[in-house]
Short mmCIF file of C-alpha atoms in Angstrom, two decimals:
data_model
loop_
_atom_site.label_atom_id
_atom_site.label_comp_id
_atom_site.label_asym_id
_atom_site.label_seq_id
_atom_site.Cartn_x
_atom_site.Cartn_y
_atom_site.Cartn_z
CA UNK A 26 -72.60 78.64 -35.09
CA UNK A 27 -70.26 81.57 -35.94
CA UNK A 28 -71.83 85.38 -34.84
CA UNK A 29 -73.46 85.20 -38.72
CA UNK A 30 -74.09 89.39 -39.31
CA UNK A 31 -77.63 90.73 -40.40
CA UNK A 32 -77.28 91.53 -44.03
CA UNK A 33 -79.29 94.63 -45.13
CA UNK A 34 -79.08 96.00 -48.48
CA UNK A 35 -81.37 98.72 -50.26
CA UNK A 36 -82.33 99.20 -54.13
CA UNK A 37 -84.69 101.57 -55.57
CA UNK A 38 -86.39 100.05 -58.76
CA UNK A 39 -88.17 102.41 -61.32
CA UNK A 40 -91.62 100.27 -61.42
CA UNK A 41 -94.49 100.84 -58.76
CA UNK A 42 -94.63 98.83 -55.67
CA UNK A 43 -97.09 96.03 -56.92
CA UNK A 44 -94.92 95.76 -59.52
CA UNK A 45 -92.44 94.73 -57.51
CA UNK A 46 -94.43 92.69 -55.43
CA UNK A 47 -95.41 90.50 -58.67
CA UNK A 48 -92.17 89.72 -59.50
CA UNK A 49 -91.68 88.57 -55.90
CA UNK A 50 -94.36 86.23 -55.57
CA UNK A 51 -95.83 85.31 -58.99
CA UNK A 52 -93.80 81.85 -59.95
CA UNK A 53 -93.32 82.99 -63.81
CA UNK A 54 -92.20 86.06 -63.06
CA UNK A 55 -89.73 84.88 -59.68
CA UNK A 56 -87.99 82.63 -62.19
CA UNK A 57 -86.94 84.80 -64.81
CA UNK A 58 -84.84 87.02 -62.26
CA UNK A 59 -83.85 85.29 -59.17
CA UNK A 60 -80.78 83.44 -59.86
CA UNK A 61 -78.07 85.43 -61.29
CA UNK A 62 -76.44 83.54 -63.88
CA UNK A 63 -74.81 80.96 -64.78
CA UNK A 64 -77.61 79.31 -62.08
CA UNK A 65 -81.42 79.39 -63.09
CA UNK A 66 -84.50 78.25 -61.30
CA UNK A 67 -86.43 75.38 -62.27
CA UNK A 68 -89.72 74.40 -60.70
CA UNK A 69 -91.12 76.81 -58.29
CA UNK A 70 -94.28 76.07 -55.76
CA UNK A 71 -95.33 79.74 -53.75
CA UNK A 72 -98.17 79.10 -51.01
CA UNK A 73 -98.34 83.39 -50.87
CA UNK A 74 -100.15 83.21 -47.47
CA UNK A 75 -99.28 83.71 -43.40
CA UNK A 76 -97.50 79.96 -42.64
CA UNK A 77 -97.84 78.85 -46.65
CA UNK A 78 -94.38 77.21 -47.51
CA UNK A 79 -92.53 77.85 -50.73
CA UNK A 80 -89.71 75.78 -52.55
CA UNK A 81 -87.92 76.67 -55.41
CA UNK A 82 -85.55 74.38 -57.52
CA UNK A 83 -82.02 76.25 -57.98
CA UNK A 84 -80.41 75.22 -61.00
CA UNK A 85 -76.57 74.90 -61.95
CA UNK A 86 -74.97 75.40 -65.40
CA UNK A 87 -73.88 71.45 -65.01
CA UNK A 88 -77.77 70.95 -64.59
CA UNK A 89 -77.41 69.97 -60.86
CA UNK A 90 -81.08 70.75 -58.98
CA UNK A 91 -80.73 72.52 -55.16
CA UNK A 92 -83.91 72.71 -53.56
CA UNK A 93 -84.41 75.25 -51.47
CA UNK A 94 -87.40 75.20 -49.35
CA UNK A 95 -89.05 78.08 -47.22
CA UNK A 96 -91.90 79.43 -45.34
CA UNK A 97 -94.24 83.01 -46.00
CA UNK A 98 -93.80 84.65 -42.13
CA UNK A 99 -95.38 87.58 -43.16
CA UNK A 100 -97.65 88.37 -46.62
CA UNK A 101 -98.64 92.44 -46.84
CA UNK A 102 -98.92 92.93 -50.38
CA UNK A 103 -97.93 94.97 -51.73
CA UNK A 104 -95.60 96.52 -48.66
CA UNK A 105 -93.72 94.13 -46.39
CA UNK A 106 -92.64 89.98 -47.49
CA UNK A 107 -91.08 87.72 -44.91
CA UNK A 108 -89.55 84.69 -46.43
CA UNK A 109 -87.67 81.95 -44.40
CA UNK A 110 -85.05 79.83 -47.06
CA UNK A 111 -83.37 76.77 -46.54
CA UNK A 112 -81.48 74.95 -49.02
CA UNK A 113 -81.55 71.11 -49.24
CA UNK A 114 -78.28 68.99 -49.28
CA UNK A 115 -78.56 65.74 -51.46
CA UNK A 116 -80.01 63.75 -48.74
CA UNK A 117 -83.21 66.61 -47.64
CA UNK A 118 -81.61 68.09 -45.03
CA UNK A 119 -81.42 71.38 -44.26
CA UNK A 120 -78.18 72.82 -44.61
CA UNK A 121 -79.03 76.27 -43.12
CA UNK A 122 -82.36 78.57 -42.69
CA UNK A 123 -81.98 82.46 -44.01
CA UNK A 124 -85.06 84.94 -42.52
CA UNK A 125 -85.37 87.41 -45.74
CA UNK A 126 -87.39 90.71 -44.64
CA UNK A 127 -88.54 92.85 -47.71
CA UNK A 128 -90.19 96.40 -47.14
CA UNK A 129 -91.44 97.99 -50.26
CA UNK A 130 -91.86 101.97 -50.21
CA UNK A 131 -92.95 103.87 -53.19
CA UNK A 132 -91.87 107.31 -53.98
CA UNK A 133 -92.99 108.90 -57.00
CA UNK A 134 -93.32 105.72 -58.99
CA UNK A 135 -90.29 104.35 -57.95
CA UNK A 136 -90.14 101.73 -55.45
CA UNK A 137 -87.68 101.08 -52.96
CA UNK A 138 -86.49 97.61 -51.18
CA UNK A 139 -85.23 97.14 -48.15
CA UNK A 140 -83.99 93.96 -47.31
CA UNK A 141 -82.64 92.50 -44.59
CA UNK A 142 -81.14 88.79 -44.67
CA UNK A 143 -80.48 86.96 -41.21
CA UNK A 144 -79.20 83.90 -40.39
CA UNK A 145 -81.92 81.76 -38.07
CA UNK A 146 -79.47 78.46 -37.89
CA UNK A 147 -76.56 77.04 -39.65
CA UNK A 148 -75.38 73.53 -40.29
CA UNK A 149 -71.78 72.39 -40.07
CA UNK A 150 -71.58 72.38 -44.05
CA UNK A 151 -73.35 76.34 -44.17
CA UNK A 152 -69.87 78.31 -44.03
CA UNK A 153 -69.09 78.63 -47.86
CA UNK A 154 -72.96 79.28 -48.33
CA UNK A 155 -72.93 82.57 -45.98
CA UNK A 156 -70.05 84.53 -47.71
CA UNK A 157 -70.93 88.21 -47.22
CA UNK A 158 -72.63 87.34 -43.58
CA UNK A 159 -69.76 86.22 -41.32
CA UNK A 160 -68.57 88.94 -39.22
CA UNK A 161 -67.72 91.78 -41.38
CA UNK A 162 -63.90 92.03 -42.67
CA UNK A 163 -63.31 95.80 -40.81
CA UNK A 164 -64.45 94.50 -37.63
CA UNK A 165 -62.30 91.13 -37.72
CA UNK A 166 -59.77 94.02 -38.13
CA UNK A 167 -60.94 96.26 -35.73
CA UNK A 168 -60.91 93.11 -33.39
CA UNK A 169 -57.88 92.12 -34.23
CA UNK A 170 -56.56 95.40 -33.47
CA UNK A 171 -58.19 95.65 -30.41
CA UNK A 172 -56.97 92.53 -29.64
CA UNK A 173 -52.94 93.39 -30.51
CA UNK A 174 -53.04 97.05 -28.41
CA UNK B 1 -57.79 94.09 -53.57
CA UNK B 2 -54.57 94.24 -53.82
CA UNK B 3 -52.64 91.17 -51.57
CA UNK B 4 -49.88 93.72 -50.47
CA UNK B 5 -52.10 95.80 -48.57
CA UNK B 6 -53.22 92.63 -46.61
CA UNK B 7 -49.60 91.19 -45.99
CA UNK B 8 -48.89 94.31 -44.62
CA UNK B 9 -51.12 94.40 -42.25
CA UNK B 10 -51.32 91.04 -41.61
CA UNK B 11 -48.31 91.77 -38.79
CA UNK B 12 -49.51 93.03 -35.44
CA UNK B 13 -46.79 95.88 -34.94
CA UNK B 14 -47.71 97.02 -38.42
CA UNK B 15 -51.49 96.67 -37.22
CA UNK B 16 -50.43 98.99 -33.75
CA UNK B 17 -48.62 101.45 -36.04
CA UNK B 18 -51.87 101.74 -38.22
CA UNK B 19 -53.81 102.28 -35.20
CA UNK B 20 -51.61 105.12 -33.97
CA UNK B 21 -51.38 107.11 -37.72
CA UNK B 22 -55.81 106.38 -37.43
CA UNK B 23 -55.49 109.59 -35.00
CA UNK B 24 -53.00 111.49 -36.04
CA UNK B 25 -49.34 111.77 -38.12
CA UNK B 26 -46.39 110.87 -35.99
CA UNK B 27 -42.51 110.75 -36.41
CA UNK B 28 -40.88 107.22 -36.31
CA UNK B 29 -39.14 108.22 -32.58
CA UNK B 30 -43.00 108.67 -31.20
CA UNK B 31 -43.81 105.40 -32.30
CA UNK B 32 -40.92 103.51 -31.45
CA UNK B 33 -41.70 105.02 -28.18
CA UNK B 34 -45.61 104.68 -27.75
CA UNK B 35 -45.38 100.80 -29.32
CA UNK B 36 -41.88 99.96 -26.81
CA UNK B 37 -39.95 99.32 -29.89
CA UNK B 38 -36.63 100.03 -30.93
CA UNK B 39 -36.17 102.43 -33.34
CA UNK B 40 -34.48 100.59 -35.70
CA UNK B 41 -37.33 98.39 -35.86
CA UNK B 42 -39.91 100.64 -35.74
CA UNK B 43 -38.74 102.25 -38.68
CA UNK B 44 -38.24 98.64 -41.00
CA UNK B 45 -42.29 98.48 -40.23
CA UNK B 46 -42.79 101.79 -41.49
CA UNK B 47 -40.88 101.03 -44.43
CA UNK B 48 -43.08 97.76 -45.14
CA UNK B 49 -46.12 99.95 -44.81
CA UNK B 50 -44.70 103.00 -47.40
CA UNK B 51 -43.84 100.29 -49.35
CA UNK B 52 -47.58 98.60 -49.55
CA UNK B 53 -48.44 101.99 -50.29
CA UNK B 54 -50.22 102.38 -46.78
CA UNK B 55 -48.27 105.47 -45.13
CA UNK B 56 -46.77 108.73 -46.65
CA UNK B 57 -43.70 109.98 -45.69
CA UNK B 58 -43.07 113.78 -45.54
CA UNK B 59 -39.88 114.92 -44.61
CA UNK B 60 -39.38 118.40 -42.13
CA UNK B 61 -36.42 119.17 -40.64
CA UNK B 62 -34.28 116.14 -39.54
CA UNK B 63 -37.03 114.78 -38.62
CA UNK B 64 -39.62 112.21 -40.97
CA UNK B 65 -43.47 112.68 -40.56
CA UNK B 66 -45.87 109.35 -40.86
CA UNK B 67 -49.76 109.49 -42.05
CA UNK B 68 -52.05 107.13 -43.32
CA UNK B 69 -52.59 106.64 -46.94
CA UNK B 70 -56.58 106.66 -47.27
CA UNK B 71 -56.47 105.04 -50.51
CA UNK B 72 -56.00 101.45 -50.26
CA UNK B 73 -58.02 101.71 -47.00
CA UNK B 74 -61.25 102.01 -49.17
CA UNK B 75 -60.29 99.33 -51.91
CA UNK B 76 -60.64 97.49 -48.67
CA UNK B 77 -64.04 98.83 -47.69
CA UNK B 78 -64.85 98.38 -50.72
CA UNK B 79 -63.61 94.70 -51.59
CA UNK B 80 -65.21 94.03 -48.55
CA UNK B 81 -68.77 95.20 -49.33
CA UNK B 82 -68.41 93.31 -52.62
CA UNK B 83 -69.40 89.79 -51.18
CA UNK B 84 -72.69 91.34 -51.08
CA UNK B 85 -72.68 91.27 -54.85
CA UNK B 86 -74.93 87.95 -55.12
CA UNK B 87 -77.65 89.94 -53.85
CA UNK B 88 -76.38 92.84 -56.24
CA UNK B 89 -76.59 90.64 -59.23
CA UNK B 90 -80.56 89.08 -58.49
CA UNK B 91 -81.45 93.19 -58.13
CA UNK B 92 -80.04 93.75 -61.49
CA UNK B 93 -81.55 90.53 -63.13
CA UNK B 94 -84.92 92.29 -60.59
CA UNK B 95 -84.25 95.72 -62.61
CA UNK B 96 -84.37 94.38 -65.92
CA UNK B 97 -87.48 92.19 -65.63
CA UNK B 98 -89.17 95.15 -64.14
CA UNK B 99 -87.95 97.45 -67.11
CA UNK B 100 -89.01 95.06 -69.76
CA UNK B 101 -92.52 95.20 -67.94
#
């Protein structure tokens, strides 16, 4: 498996932190925002507990269905969500498992997420999934530099 | 992102040279001299790079001073950070369910 890098991003959303948590974990509310277009989600099954397991249908604009398929690690509501996501290949198996850590802070009615993605395991066909997570373009440079000197 | 910035770099004298502007400007007879090339060719590399746009030139005396160009150094930070933009996208789609309530 290539050295996959932690992703962490951070967004501060003007709605209070249950708010936020809602649109997390409620399966009406998940599917209206999750997929950024031209995908949608289709069917969506949430188990929000400690071990419950999730799956969500990912839909393409040809119609195609990609299940992806997950456990709830941790459940604080409204302050910390971790997810573990792994989407299905046409045959069921897993093509690679994501760990998605969500920490929800609220400031003056506006709520904050930091998230951090990891990669737990990757399949031979995961590559083109992970775009963003392989090691980082500056440090293939500064590698590559360090390399050449 | 602009594909000359990568071919030029994608050459590992022109890489070295980059390295050696990162701390400071130098004239083309220090690098030929740090890198253990010959002037001649030292100075075609330089002209690739000021041609990418990646070095400035500055002439004083007989003598022509190298520096980094920052600019196309952050496109590349930046086009870099970009493939983070799927997550970018589901916040936005996140912001505007929230704001609709």
């Amino acid at each position: 498996m290539p050295d996959y890098q932690p992703l962490t991003i951070k967004r501060t959303f003007n709605a209070s932190r249950q708010a936020v948590w809602d649109a997390w974990t409620v399966p009406e509310q998940f599917k209206q925002w999750y997929m950024p277009a031209p995908y949608s989600v289709g069917e969506v099954e949430f188990d929000v507990r400690p071990g419950g397991q999730l799956r969500v249908e990912t839909v393409s604009p040809d119609g195609a269905i990609q299940p992806v398929v997950g456990e709830f690690k941790v459940v604080e509501a409204p302050e910390k969500l971790v997810t573990t996501n792994s989407p299905l290949d046409a045959e069921g198996n897993k093509l690679f498992e994501v760990q998605h850590s969500f920490v929800l802070t609220e400031v003056d009615g506006l709520t904050t997420i930091d998230l951090t993605s990891e990669v737990v395991w990757a399949g031979d066909q995961a590559a083109p999934y992970l775009v963003g997570m392989e090691p980082g373009l500056l440090q293939a440079l500064d590698q590559l530099a360090a390399l050449v000197s | 992102m602009n594909a000359s910035t990568l071919i030029a770099l994608a050459e590992p004298n022109r890489l070295k040279i980059v390295e050696l502007l990162k701390g400071q400007p130098r004239t083309v007879n220090e690098i030929a001299l740090l890198l253990e090339l010959r002037q001649p060719q030292a100075s075609k590399h330089l002209r690739a790079l000021s041609d990418a746009g990646l070095v400035n030139v500055e002439p004083r005396a007989q003598q022509r001073i190298y520096s980094l160009n920052p600019e196309p150094f952050l496109q590349l930070e930046d086009w870099s950070r970009s493939f983070h933009s799927y997550w970018n996208q589901r916040f936005d789609n996140l912001d505007d369910h929230l704001t609709k309530g």
